[in-house]
CSV table of C-alpha atoms in Angstrom, one decimal:
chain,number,residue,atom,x,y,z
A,257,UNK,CA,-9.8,12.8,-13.2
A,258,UNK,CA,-7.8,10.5,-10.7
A,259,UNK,CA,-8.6,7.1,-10.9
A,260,UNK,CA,-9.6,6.2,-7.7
A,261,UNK,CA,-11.1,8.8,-5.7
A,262,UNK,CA,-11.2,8.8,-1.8
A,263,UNK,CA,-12.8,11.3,0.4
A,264,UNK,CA,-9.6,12.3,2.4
A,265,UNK,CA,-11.3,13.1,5.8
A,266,UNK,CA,-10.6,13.2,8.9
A,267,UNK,CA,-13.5,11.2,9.6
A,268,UNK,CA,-14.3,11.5,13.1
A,269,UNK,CA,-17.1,9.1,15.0
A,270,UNK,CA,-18.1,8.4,18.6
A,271,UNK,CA,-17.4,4.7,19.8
A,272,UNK,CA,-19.7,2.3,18.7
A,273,UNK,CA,-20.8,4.0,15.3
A,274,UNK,CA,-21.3,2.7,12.3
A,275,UNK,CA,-18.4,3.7,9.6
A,276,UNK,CA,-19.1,4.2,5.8
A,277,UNK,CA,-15.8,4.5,3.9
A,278,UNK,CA,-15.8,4.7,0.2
A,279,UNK,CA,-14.0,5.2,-2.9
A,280,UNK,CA,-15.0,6.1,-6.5
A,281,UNK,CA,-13.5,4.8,-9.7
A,282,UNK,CA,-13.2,5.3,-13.2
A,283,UNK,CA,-11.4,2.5,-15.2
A,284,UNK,CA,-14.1,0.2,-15.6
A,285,UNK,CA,-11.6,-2.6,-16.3
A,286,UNK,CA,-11.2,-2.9,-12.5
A,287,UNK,CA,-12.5,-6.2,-11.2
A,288,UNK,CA,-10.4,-6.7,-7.8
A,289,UNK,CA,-10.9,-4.6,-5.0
A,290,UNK,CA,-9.2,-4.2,-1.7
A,291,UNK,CA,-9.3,-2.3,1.8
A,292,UNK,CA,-5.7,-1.7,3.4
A,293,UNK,CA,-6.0,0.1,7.0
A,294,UNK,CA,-2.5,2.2,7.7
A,295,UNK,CA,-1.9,2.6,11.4
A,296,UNK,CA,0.7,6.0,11.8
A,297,UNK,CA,4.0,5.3,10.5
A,298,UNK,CA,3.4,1.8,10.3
A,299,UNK,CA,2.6,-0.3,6.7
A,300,UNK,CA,-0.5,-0.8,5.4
A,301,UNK,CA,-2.4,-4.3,6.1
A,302,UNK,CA,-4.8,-6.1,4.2
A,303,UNK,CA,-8.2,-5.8,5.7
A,304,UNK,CA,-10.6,-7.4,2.6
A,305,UNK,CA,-10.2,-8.4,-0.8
A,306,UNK,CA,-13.2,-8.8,-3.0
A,307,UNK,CA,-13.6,-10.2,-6.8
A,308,UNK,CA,-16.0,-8.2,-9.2
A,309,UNK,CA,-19.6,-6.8,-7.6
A,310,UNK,CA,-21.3,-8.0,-4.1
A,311,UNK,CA,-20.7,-8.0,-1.0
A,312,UNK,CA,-18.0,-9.6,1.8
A,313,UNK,CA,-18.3,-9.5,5.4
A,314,UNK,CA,-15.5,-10.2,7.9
A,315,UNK,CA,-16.2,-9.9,11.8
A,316,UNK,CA,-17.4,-6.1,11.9
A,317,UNK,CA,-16.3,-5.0,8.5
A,318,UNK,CA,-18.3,-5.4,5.1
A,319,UNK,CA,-17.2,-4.6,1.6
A,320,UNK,CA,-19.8,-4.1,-1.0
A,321,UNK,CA,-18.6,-3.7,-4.7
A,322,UNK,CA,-21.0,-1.8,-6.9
A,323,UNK,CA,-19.6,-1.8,-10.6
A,324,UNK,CA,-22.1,-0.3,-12.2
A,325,UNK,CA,-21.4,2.9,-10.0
A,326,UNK,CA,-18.0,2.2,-9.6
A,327,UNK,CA,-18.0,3.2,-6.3
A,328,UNK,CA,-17.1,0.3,-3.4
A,329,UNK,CA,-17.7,1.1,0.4
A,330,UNK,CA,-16.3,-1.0,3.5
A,331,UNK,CA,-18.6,-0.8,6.4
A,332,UNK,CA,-17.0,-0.8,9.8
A,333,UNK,CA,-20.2,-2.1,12.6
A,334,UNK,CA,-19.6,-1.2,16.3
A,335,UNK,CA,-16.3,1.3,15.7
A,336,UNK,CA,-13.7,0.8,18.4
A,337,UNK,CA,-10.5,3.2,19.4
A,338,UNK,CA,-8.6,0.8,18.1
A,339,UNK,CA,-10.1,1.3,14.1
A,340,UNK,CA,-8.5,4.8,14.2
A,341,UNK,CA,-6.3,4.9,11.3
A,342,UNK,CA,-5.9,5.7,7.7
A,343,UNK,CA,-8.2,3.5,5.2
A,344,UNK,CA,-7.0,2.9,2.0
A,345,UNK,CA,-9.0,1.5,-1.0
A,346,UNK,CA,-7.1,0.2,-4.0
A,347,UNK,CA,-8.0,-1.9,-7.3
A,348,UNK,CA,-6.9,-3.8,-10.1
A,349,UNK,CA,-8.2,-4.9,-13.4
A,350,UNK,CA,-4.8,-7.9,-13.5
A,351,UNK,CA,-5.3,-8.9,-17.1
A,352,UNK,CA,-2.1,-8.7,-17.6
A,353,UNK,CA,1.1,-8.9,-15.5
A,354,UNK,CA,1.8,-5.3,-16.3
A,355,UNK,CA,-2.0,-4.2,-14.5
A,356,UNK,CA,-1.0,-2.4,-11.5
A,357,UNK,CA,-2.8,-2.0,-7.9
A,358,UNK,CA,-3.7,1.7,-8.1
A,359,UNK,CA,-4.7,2.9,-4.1
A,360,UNK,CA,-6.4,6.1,-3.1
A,361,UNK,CA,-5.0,8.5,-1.4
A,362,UNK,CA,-6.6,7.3,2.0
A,363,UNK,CA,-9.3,8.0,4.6
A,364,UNK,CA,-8.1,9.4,7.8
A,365,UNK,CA,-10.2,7.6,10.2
A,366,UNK,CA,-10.6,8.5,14.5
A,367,UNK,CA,-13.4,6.9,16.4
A,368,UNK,CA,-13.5,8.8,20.0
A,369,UNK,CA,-14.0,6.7,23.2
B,171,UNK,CA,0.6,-15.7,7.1
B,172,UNK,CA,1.3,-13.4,4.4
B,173,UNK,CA,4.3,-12.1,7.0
B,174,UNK,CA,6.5,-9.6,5.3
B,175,UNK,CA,9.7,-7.9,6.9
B,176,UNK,CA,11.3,-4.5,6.6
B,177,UNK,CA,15.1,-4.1,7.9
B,178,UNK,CA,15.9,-1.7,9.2
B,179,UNK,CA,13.0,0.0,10.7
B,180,UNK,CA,14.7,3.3,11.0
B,181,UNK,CA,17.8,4.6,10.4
B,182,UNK,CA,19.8,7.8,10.2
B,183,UNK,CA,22.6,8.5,8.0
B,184,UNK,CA,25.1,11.2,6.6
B,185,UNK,CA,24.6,13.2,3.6
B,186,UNK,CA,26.0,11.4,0.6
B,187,UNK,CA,26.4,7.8,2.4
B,188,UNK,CA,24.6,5.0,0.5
B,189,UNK,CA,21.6,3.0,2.5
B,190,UNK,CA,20.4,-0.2,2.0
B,191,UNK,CA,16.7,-1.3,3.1
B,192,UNK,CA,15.6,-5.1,2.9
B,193,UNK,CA,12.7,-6.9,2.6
B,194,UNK,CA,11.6,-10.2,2.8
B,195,UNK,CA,8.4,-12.6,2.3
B,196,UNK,CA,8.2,-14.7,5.2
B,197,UNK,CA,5.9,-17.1,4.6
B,198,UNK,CA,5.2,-16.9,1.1
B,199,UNK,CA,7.1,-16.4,-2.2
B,200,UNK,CA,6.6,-13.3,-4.1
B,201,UNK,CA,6.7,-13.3,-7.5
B,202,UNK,CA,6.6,-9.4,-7.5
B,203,UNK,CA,7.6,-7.2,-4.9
B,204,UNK,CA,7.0,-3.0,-4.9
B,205,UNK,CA,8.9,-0.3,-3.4
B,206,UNK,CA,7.1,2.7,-2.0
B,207,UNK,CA,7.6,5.7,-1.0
B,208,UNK,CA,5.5,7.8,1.6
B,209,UNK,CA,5.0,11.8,2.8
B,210,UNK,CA,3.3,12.6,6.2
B,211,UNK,CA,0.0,12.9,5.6
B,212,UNK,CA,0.0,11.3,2.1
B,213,UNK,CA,-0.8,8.6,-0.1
B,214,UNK,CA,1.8,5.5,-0.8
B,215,UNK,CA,3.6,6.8,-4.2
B,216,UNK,CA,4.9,3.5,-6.4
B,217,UNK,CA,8.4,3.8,-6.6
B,218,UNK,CA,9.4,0.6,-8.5
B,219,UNK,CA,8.2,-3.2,-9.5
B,220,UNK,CA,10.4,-5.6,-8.9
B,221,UNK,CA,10.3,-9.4,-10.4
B,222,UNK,CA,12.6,-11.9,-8.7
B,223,UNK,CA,15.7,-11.9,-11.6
B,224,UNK,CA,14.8,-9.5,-14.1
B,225,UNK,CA,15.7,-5.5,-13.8
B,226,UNK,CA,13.2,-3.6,-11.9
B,227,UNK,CA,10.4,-1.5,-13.2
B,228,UNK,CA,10.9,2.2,-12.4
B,229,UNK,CA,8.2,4.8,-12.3
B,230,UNK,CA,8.0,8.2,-14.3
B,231,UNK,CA,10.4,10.5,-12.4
B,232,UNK,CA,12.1,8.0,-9.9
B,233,UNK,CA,15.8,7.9,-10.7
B,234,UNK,CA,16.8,4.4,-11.2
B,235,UNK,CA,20.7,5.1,-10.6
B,236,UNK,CA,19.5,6.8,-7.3
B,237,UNK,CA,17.7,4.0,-6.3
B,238,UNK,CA,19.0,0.4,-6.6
B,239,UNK,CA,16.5,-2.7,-6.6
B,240,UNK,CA,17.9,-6.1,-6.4
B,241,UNK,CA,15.2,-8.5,-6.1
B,242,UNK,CA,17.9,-11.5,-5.7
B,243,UNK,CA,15.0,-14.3,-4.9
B,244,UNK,CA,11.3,-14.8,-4.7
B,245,UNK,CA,11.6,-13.9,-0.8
B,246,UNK,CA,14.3,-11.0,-0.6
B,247,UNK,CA,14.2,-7.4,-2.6
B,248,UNK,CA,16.6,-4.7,-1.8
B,249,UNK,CA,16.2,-1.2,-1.9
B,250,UNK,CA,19.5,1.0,-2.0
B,251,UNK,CA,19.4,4.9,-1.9
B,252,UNK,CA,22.7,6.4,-3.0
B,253,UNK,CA,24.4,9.2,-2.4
B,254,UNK,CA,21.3,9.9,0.3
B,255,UNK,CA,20.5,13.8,0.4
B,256,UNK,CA,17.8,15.6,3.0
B,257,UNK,CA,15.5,15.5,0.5
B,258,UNK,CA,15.5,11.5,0.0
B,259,UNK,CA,14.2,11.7,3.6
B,260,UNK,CA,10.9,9.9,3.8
B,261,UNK,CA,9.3,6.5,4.6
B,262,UNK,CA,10.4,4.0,2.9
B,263,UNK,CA,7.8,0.6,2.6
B,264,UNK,CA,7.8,-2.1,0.5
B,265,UNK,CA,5.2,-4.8,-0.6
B,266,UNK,CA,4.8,-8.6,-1.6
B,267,UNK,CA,2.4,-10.0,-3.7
B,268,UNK,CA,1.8,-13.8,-4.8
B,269,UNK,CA,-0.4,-13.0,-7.5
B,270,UNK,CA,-2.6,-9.6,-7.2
B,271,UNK,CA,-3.3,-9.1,-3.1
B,272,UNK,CA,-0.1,-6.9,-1.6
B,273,UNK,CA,1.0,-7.5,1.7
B,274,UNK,CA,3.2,-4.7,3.1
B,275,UNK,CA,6.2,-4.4,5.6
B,276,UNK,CA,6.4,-2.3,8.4
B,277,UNK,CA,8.1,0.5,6.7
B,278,UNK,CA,11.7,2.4,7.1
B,279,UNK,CA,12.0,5.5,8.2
B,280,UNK,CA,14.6,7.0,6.4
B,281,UNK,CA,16.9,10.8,7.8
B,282,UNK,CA,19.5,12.3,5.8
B,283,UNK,CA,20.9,14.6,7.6
């Protein structure tokens, strides 16, 4: 089993959906979680960053952390064009300097006009 | 903020010429920076760590001799590809983290040809 599991897609919405992205986990030692959208051929960027369980809103997106599932979702509210890209998920447990960020393999996102 | 810069963004290059990719922190120090690696279609495979004056952290099956890191301060880490083959072609991207959040460049586009 992988440690972070991510529905690869493609996704594919009509404009103004509502987007559920989401990720599964198995290293319960994970505490910080992050969303990274990946535009083609360009680096990722940082779209939330959440600490342990709950929720964390930012303009249309919303991360929600379950730990108990492991599983954390980000929300994208009124999709645009412009959200058409790869979503990555990715967590750490940083106890130590040597913790890594371990990402998932991405969700291929396209929201049609 | 958290501005982080890839040089070059592309370039092409001879079979068995060396190549040399930057990156920098722009508005922040990083006391670790990552090098990764990237396949169409595909998830961002960890190449090396890097910590600003000590040797860098390779992964399991990334040749270390093949691929140089010099991470000479906590704004600028180096990435050299020797003796470049067709099959070191790929995109290149490298990341900067304060403390656990990553903040990417733009990517390199690397051709052997």
């Amino acid at each position: 089993q992988k440690e972070v599991e991510q529905d690869p897609g493609p996704l594919s919405v009509p404009e103004g959906a509502i987007v559920s992205l989401n990720c599964t986990y198995s290293n319960s030692a994970f505490q910080y979680f992050m969303w990274y959208r990946q535009y083609s051929r360009k680096g990722p960027e940082l779209l939330m960053y959440t600490y342990s369980s709950g929720n964390k809103e930012d303009g249309r997106f919303t991360a929600q952390v379950d730990k108990s599932s492991k599983y954390i979702s980000l929300f994208i509210r009124d999709s645009q064009p412009s959200d058409s890209a790869t979503y990555l998920c990715a967590m750490s447990a940083w106890k130590t300097s040597y913790d890594k960020v371990i990402f998932g393999p991405g969700t291929s996102l396209s929201v049609i006009p | 903020g958290a501005v982080v810069s890839q040089h070059p963004s592309r370039v092409i290059c001879k079979s068995g010429t060396s190549v040399k990719i930057e990156c920098r922190s722009l508005d922040f120090q990083a006391t670790t920076m990552f090098w990764y690696r990237q396949f169409p279609k595909q998830s961002l495979m960890l190449m090396a760590t890097s910590n600003e004056g000590s040797k860098a952290t390779y992964e399991q099956g990334v040749e270390k001799d093949k691929f140089l890191i010099n991470h000479a301060s906590l704004t600028l880490s180096t990435l050299t590809v020797t003796s470049a083959h067709p099959e070191d072609s790929s995109f290149y991207i490298c990341s900067a983290s304060p403390w656990i959040e990553q903040f990417f460049g733009p990517g390199t586009r690397l051709t052997v040809l």
